[in-house]
Every structure is written in C-alpha cells, then in structure tokens.
PDB file of C-alpha atoms and ligand atoms in Angstrom:
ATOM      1  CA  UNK R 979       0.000   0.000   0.000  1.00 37.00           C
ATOM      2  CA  UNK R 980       1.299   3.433  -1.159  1.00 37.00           C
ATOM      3  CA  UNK R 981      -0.226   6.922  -0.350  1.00 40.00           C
ATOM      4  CA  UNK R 982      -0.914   7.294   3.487  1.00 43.00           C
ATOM      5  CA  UNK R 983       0.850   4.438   4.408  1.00 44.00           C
ATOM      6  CA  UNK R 984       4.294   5.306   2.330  1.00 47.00           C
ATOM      7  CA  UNK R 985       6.473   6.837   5.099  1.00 63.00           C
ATOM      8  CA  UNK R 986       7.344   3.666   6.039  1.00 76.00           C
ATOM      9  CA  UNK R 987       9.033   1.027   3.922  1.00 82.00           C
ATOM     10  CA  UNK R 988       6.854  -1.422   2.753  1.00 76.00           C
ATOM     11  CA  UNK R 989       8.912  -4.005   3.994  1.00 84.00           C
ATOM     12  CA  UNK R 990       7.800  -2.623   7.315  1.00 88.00           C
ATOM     13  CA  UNK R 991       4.164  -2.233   6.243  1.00 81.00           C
ATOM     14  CA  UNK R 992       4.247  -6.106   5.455  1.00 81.00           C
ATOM     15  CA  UNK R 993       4.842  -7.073   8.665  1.00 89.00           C
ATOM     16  CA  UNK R 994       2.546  -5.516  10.840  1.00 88.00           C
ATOM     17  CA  UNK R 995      -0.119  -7.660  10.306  1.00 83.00           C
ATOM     18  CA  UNK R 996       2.485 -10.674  11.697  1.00 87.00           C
ATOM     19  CA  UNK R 997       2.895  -8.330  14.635  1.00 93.00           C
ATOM     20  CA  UNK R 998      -0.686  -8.521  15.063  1.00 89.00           C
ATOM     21  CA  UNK R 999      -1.745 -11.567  14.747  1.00 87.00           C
ATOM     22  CA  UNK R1000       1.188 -12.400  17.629  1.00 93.00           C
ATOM     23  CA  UNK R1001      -0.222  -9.583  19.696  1.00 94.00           C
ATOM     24  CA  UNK R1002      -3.810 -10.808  19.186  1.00 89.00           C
ATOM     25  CA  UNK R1003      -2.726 -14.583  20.151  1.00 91.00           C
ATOM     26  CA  UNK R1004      -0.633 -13.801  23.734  1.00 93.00           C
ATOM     27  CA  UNK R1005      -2.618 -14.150  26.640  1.00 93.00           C
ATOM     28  CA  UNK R1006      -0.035 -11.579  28.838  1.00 94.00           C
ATOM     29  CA  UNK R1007      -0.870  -7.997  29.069  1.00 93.00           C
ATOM     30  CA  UNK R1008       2.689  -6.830  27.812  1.00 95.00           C
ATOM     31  CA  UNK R1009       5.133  -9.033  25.621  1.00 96.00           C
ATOM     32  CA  UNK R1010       8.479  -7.882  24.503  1.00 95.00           C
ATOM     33  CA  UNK R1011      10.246  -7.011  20.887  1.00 95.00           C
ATOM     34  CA  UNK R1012      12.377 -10.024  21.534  1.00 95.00           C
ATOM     35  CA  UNK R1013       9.362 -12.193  22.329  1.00 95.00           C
ATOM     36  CA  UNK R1014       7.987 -10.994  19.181  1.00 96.00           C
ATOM     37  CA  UNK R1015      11.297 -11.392  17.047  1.00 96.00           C
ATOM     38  CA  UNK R1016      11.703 -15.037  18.218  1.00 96.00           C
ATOM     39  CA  UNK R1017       8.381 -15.946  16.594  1.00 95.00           C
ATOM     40  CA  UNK R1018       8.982 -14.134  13.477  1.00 95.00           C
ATOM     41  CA  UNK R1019      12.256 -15.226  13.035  1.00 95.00           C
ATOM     42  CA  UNK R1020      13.526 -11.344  12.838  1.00 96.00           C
ATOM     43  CA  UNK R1021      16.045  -9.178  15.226  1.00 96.00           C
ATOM     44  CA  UNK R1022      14.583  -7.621  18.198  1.00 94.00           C
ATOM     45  CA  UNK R1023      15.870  -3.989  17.316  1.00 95.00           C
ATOM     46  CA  UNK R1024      13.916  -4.772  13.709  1.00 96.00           C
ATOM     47  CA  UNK R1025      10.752  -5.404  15.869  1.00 96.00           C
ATOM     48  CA  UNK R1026      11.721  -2.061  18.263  1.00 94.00           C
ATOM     49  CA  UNK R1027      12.125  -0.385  14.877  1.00 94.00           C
ATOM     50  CA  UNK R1028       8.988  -1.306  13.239  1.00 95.00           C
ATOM     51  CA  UNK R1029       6.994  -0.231  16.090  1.00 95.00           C
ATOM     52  CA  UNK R1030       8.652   3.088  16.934  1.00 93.00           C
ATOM     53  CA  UNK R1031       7.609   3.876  13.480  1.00 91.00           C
ATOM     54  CA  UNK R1032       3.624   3.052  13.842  1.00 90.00           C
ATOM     55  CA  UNK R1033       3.079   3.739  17.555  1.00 91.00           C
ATOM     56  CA  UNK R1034       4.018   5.950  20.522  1.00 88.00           C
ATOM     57  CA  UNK R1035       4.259   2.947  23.111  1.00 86.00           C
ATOM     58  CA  UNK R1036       8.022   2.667  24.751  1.00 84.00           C
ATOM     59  CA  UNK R1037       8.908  -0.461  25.954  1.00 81.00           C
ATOM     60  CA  UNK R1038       9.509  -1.466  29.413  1.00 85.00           C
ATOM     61  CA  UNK R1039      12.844  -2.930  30.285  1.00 84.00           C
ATOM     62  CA  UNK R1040      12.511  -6.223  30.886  1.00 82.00           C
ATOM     63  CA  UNK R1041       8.603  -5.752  31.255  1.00 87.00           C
ATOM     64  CA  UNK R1042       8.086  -5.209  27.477  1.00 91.00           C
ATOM     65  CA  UNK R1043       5.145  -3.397  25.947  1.00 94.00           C
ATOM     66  CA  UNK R1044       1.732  -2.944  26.497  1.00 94.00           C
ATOM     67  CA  UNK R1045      -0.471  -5.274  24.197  1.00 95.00           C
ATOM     68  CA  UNK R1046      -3.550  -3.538  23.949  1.00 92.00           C
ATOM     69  CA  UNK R1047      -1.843  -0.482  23.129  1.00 93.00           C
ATOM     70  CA  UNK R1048       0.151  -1.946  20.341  1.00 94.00           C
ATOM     71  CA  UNK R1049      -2.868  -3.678  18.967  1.00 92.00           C
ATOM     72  CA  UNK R1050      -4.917  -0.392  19.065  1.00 91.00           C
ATOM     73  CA  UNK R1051      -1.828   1.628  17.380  1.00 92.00           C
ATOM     74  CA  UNK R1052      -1.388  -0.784  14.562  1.00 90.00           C
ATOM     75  CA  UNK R1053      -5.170  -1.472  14.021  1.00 84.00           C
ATOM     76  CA  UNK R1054      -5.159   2.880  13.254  1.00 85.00           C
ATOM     77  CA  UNK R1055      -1.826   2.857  11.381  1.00 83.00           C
ATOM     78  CA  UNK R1056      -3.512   0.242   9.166  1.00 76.00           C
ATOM     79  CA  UNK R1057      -6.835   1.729   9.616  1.00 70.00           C
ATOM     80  CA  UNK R1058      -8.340  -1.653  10.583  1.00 67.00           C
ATOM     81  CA  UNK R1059     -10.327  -0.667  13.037  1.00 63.00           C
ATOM     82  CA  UNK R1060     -12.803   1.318  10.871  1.00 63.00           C
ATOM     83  CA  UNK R1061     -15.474  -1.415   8.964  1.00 53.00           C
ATOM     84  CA  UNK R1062     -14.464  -1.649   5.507  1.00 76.00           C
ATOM     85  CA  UNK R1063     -16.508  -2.990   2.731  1.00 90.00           C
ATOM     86  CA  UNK R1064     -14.651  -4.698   0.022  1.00 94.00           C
ATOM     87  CA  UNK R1065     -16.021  -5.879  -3.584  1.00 97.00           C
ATOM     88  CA  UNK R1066     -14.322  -8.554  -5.647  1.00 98.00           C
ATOM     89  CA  UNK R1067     -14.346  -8.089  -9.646  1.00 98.00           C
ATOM     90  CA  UNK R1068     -14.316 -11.563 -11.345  1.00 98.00           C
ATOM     91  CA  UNK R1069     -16.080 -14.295  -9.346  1.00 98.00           C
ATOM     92  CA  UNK R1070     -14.068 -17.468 -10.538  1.00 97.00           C
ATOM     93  CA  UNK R1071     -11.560 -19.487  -8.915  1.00 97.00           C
ATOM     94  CA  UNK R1072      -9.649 -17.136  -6.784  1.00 96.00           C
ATOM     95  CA  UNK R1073     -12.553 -14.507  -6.837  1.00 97.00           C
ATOM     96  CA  UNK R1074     -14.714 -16.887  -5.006  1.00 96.00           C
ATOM     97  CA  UNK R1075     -11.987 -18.247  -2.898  1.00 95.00           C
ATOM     98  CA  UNK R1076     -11.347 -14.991  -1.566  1.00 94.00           C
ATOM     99  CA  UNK R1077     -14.721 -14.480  -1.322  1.00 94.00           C
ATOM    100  CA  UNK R1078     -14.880 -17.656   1.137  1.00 92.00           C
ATOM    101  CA  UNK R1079     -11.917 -16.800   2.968  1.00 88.00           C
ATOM    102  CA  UNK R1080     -12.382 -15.851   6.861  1.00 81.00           C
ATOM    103  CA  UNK R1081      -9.272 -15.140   8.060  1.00 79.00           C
ATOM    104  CA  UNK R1082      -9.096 -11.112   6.789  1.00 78.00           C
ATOM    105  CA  UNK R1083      -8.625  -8.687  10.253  1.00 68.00           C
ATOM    106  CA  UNK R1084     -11.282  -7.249  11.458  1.00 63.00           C
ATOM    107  CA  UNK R1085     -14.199  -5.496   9.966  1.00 69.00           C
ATOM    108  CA  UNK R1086     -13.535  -6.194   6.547  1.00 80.00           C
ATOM    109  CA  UNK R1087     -15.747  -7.523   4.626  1.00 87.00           C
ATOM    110  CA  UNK R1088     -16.284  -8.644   0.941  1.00 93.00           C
ATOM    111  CA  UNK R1089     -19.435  -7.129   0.525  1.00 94.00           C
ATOM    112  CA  UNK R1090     -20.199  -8.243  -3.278  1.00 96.00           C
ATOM    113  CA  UNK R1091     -18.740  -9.613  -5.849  1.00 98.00           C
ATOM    114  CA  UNK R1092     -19.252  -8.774 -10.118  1.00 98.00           C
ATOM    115  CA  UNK R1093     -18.681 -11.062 -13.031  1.00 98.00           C
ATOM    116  CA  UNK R1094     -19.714 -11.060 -16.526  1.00 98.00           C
ATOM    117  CA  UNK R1095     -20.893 -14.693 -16.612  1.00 98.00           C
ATOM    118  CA  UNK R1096     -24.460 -14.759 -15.275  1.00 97.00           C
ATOM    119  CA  UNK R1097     -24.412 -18.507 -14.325  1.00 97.00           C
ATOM    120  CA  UNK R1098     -22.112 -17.275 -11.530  1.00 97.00           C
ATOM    121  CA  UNK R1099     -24.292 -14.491 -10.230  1.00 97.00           C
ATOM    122  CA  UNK R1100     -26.828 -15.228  -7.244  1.00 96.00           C
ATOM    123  CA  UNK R1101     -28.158 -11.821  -7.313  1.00 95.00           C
ATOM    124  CA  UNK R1102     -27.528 -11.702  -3.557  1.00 94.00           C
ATOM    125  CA  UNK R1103     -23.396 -11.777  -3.134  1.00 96.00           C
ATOM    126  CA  UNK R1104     -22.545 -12.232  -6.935  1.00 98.00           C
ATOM    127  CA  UNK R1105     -23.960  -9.459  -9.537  1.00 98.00           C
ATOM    128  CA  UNK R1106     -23.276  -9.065 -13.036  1.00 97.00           C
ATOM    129  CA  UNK R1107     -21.317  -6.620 -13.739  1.00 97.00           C
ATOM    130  CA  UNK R1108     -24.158  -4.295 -15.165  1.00 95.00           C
ATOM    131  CA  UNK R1109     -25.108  -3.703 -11.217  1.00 94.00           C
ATOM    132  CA  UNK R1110     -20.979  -2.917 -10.374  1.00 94.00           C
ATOM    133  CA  UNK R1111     -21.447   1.164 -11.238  1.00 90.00           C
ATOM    134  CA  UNK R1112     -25.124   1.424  -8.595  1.00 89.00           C
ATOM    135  CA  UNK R1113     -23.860  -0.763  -6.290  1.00 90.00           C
ATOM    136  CA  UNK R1114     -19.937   0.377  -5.661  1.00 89.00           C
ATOM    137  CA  UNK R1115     -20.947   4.105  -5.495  1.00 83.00           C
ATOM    138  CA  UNK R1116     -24.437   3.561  -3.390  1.00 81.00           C
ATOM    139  CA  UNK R1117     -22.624   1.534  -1.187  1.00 84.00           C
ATOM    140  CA  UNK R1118     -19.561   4.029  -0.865  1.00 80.00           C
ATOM    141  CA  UNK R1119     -17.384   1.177  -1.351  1.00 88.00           C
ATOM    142  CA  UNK R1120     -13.805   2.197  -2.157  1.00 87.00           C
ATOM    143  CA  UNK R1121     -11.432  -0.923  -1.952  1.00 92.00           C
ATOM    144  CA  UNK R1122     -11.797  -3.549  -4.608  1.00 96.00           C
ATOM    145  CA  UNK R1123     -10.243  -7.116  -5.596  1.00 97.00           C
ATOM    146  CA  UNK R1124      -9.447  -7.888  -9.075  1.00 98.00           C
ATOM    147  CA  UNK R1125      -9.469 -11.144  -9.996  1.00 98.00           C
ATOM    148  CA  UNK R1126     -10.083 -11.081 -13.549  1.00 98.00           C
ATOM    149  CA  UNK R1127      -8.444 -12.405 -16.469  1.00 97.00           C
ATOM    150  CA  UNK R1128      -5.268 -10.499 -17.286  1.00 96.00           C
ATOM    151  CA  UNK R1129      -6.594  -8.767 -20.889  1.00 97.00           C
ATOM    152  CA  UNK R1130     -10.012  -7.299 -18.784  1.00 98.00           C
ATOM    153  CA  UNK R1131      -7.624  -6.181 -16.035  1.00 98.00           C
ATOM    154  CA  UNK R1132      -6.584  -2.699 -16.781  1.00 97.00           C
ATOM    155  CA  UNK R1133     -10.166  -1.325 -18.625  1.00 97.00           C
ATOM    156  CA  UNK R1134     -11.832  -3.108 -15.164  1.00 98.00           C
ATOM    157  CA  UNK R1135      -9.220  -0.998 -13.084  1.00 97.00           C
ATOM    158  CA  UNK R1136     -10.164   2.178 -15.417  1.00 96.00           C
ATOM    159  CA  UNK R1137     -13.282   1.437 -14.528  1.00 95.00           C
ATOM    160  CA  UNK R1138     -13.340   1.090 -10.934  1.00 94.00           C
ATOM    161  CA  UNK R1139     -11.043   4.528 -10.425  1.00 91.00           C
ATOM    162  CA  UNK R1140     -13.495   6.344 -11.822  1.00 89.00           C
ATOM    163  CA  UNK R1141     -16.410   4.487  -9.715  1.00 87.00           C
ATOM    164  CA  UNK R1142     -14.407   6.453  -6.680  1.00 84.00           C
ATOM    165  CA  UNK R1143     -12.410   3.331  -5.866  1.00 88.00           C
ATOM    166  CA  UNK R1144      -9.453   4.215  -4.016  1.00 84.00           C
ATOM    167  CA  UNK R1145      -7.144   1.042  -3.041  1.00 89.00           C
ATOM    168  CA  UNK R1146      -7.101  -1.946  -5.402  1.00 94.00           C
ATOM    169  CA  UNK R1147      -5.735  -5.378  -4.625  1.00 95.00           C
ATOM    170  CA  UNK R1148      -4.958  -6.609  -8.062  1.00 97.00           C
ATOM    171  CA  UNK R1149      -4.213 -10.345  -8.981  1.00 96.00           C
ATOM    172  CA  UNK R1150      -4.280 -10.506 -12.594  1.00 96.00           C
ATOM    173  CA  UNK R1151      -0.539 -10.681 -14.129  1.00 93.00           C
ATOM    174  CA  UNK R1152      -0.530  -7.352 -15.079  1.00 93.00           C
ATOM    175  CA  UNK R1153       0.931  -4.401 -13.682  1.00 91.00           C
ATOM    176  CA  UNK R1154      -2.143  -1.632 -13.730  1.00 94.00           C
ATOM    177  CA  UNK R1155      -1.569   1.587 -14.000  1.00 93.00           C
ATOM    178  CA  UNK R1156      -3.604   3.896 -11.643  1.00 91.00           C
ATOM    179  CA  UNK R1157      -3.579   7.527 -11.059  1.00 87.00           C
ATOM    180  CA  UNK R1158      -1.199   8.280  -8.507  1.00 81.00           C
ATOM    181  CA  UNK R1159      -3.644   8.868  -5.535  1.00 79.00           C
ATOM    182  CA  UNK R1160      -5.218   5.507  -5.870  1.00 83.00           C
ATOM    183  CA  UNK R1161      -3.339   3.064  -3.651  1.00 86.00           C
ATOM    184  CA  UNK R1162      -2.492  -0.607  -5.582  1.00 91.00           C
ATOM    185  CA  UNK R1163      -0.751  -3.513  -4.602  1.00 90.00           C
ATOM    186  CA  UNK R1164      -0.131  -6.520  -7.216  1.00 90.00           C
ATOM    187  CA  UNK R1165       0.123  -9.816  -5.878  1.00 91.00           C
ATOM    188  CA  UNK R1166       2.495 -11.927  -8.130  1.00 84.00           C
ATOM    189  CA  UNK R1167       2.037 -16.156  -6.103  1.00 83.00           C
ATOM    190  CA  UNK R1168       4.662 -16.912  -8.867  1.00 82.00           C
ATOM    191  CA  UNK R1169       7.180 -14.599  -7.883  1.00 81.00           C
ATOM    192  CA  UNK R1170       6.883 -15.313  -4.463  1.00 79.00           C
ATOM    193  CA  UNK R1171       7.349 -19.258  -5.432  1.00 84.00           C
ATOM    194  CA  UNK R1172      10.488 -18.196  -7.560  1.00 82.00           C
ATOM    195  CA  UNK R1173      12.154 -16.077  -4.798  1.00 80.00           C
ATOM    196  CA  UNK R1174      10.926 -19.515  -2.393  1.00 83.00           C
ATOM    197  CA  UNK R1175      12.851 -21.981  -5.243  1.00 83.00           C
ATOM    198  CA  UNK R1176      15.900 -19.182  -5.894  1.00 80.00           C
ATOM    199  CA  UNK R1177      16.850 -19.291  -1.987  1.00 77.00           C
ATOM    200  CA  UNK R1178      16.608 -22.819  -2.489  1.00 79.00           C
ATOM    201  CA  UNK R1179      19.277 -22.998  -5.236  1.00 71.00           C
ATOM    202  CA  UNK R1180      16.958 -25.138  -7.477  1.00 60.00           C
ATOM    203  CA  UNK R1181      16.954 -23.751 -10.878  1.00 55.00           C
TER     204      UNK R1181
HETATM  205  P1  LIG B 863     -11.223 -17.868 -13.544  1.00 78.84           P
HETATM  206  O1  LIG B 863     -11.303 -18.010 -15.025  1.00 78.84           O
HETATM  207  O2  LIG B 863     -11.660 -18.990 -12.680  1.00 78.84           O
HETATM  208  O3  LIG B 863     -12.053 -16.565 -13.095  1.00 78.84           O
HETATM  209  C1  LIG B 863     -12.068 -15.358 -13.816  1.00 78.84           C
HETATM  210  C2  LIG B 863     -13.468 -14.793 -13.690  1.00 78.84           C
HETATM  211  O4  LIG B 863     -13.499 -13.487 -14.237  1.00 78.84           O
HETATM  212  C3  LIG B 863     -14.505 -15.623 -14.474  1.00 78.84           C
HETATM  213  O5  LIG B 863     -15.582 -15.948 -13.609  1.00 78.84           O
HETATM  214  C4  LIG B 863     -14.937 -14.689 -15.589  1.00 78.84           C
HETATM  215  O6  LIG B 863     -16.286 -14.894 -15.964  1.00 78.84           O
HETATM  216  C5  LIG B 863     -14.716 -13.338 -14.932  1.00 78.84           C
HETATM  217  N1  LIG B 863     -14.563 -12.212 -15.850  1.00 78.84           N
HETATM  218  C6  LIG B 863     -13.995 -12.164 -17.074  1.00 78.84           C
HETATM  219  N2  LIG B 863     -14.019 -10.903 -17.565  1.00 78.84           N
HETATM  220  C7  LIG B 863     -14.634 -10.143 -16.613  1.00 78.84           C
HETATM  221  C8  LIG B 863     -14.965  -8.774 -16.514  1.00 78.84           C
HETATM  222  N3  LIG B 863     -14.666  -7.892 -17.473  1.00 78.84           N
HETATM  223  N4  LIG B 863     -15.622  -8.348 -15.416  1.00 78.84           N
HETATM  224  C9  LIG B 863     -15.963  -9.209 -14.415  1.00 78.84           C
HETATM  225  N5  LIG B 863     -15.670 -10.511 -14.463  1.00 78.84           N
HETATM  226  C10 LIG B 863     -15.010 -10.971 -15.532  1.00 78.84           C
HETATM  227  O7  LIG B 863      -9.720 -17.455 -13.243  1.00 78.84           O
HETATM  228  P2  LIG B 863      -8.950 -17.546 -11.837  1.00 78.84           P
HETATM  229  O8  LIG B 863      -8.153 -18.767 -11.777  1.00 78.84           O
HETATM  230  O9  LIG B 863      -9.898 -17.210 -10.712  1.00 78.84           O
HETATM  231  O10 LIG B 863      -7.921 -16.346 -12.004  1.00 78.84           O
HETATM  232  C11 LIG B 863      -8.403 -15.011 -12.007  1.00 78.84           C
HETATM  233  C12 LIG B 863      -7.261 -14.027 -12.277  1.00 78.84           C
HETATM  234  O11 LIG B 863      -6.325 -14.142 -11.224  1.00 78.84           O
HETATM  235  C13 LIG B 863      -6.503 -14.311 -13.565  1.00 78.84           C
HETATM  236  O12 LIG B 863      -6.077 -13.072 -14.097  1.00 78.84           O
HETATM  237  C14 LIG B 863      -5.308 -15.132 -13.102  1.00 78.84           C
HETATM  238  O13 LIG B 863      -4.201 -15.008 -13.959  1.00 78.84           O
HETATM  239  C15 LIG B 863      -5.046 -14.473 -11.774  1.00 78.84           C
HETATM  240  N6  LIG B 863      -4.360 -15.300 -10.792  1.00 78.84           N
HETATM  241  C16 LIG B 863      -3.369 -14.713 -10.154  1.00 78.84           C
HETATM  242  C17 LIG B 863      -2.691 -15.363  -9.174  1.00 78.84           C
HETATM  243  C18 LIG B 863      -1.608 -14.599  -8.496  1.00 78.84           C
HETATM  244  O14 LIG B 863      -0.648 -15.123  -7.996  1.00 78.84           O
HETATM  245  N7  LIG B 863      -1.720 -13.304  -8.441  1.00 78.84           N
HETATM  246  C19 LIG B 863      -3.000 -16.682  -8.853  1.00 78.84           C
HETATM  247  C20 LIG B 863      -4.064 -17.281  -9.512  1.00 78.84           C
HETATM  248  C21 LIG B 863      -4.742 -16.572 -10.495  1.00 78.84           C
END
C-alpha cells in the first residue's frame, strides 16, 4: 500500500499484520520485541524499529510493551479498526476463494462480488457486472479485488477509479496503472514461489 501508508518502507508495512496476529494470540498484558522477534524469526531492534515507526508505546525494560496499546496503534496505522466494505471483480476461482476466505482482520468484509458470466451471479453476493457502477458508489465502497483475467484487467481498473475506488488489490498478471492517488498492490504467487525456489538454489 502506497499513499498514506508510504512513510514507512513497505517491507515494514508487510509485517505488521504478523505483529498482530502475535499480539492478538498472547494471553499476557505486555510481551516484549524479543518475544515478538523469536516468533517471526527477525532481530529484536527490527521489531523495536517497526513499532517506533507506527506507535508511541516505549517499551519497558525487561517488562516489554503494552499489548492492547500496540494492537490499538497498529489497528489505526492500518486503519483496521474502521469497517471496511470490500467488492471482488471476477467471481471465478480465486474470486470466489477470496470471497470464502475468513481469516481477513477485522471489519472487513467482501461485501459483493461482479462477473460477466451470469451462471455465476446469485443476485444476492454475486452481480453481473451491469449492477458494479449502482452498487460500488451507493454503497460508498472504495477498496476492490481484481481477480479477472489479465486482458479485462486494466479497462476493469479504469473502470473502478473512476467508480471512486481508491485502493485496489490486483491479482491478474498485469501491472495496472492507476492515477497516482489511488493506492495498488499486485500480488504476483509466482514470484513469491520463484524467490521460495531461488533461496533454495533449485533452478
Ligand atoms: P477464472 O477463469 O476462474 O475466473 C475469472 C473470472 O473473471 C470468471 O468468472 C470470468 O467470468 C470473470 N470475468 C472475465 N471478464 C470479466 C470482466 N470484465 N468483469 C468481471 N468478471 C469478468 O480465473 P482464476 O483462476 O480465478 O484467475 C483469475 C485471475 O487471477 C486471472 O487473471 C489469473 O491469472 C489471476 N491469478 C493470479 C494469481 C496470483 O498469484 N496473483 C493466482 C491465480 C490466479
């Protein structure tokens, strides 16, 4: 995520949701960077570092930090704790998989999902995509999923920037290009499975 969220490195960014899903799972009222680090597999002045950069908290010596506090600072910085309503553009495989998927944090929520195929649509989750323009702007909905194919990618993204959509999560293999106030993050699983094999020497 770029925009708000770009004074810190999005190395950092990426791992504050690990930070809070190990915050959310301790039972202790205060846990400590090095606590943290073990689990993570990272250095304890990384963890320090990290969350110096998204919250106001100072570790105890030897005590550690508050949890609730770090939770509540890193559920702003990521603006988590405000309900978000997501929609999904292409209800196939992966559409519908994310669609399915419980684990997202907190409030968000994929609130619909468009395709062009009507055999997918249910009229109650899944809409054609003649509904997507009345339903993304009644609905103030400004975060969308794209998980069309790759050639529909970039006139869908056109699309949905000038529906008011502000942060896209795009999966097609395609790098879109967006205005530079809309917020987009391209996940690539085959580049992360050919960093995975390169660290693994197999070529
Ligand atoms: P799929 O064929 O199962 O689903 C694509 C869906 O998009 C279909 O239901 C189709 O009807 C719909 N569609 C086509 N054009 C559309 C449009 N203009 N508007 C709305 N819906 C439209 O494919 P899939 O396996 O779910 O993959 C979806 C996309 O995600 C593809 O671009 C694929 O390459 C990509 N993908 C990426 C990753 C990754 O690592 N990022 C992994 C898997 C798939």
């Amino acid at each position: 995520m770029e925009n708000k969220l770009n004074s810190i490195s999005l190395a950092t960014l990426h791992r504050l949701p690990k930070y809070l899903r190990i915050l959310k799972s301790t039972t202790d009222d205060t846990i400590s960077s090095t606590k943290i680090a073990e689990e993570l597999n990272l250095s304890a002045i990384q963890v320090r570092k990290d969350l110096a950069t998204v919250s106001k908290s100072e570790g105890k010596p030897k005590i550690g930090f508050e949890v609730k506090d770090l939770i509540s600072d890193i559920e702003e910085y990521l603006n988590l704790n405000k309900s978000k309503d997501i929609i999904v553009v292409g209800a196939g495989r992966l559409g519908q998989a994310l669609m399915n998927y419980t684990g997202f944090e907190n409030d968000v929520n994929i609130k619909f999902a468009f395709d062009v195929d009507r055999k997918k649509c249910d009229n109650k989750k899944i809409f054609h995509n003649d509904r997507l323009d009345e339903l993304v702007m009644k609905n103030n909905i400004h975060v969308a999923i794209i998980t069309v194919p790759r050639d529909e990618a970039q006139k869908m993204c056109d699309n949905l920037v000038s529906l008011g959509i502000k942060a896209i999560w795009n999966f097609a293999p395609v790098n879109l290009k967006v205005p530079s106030d809309i917020t987009i993050r391209n996940e690539d699983l085959s580049a992360s499975l050919a960093v995975l094999l390169n660290r693994l020497n197999i070529k």
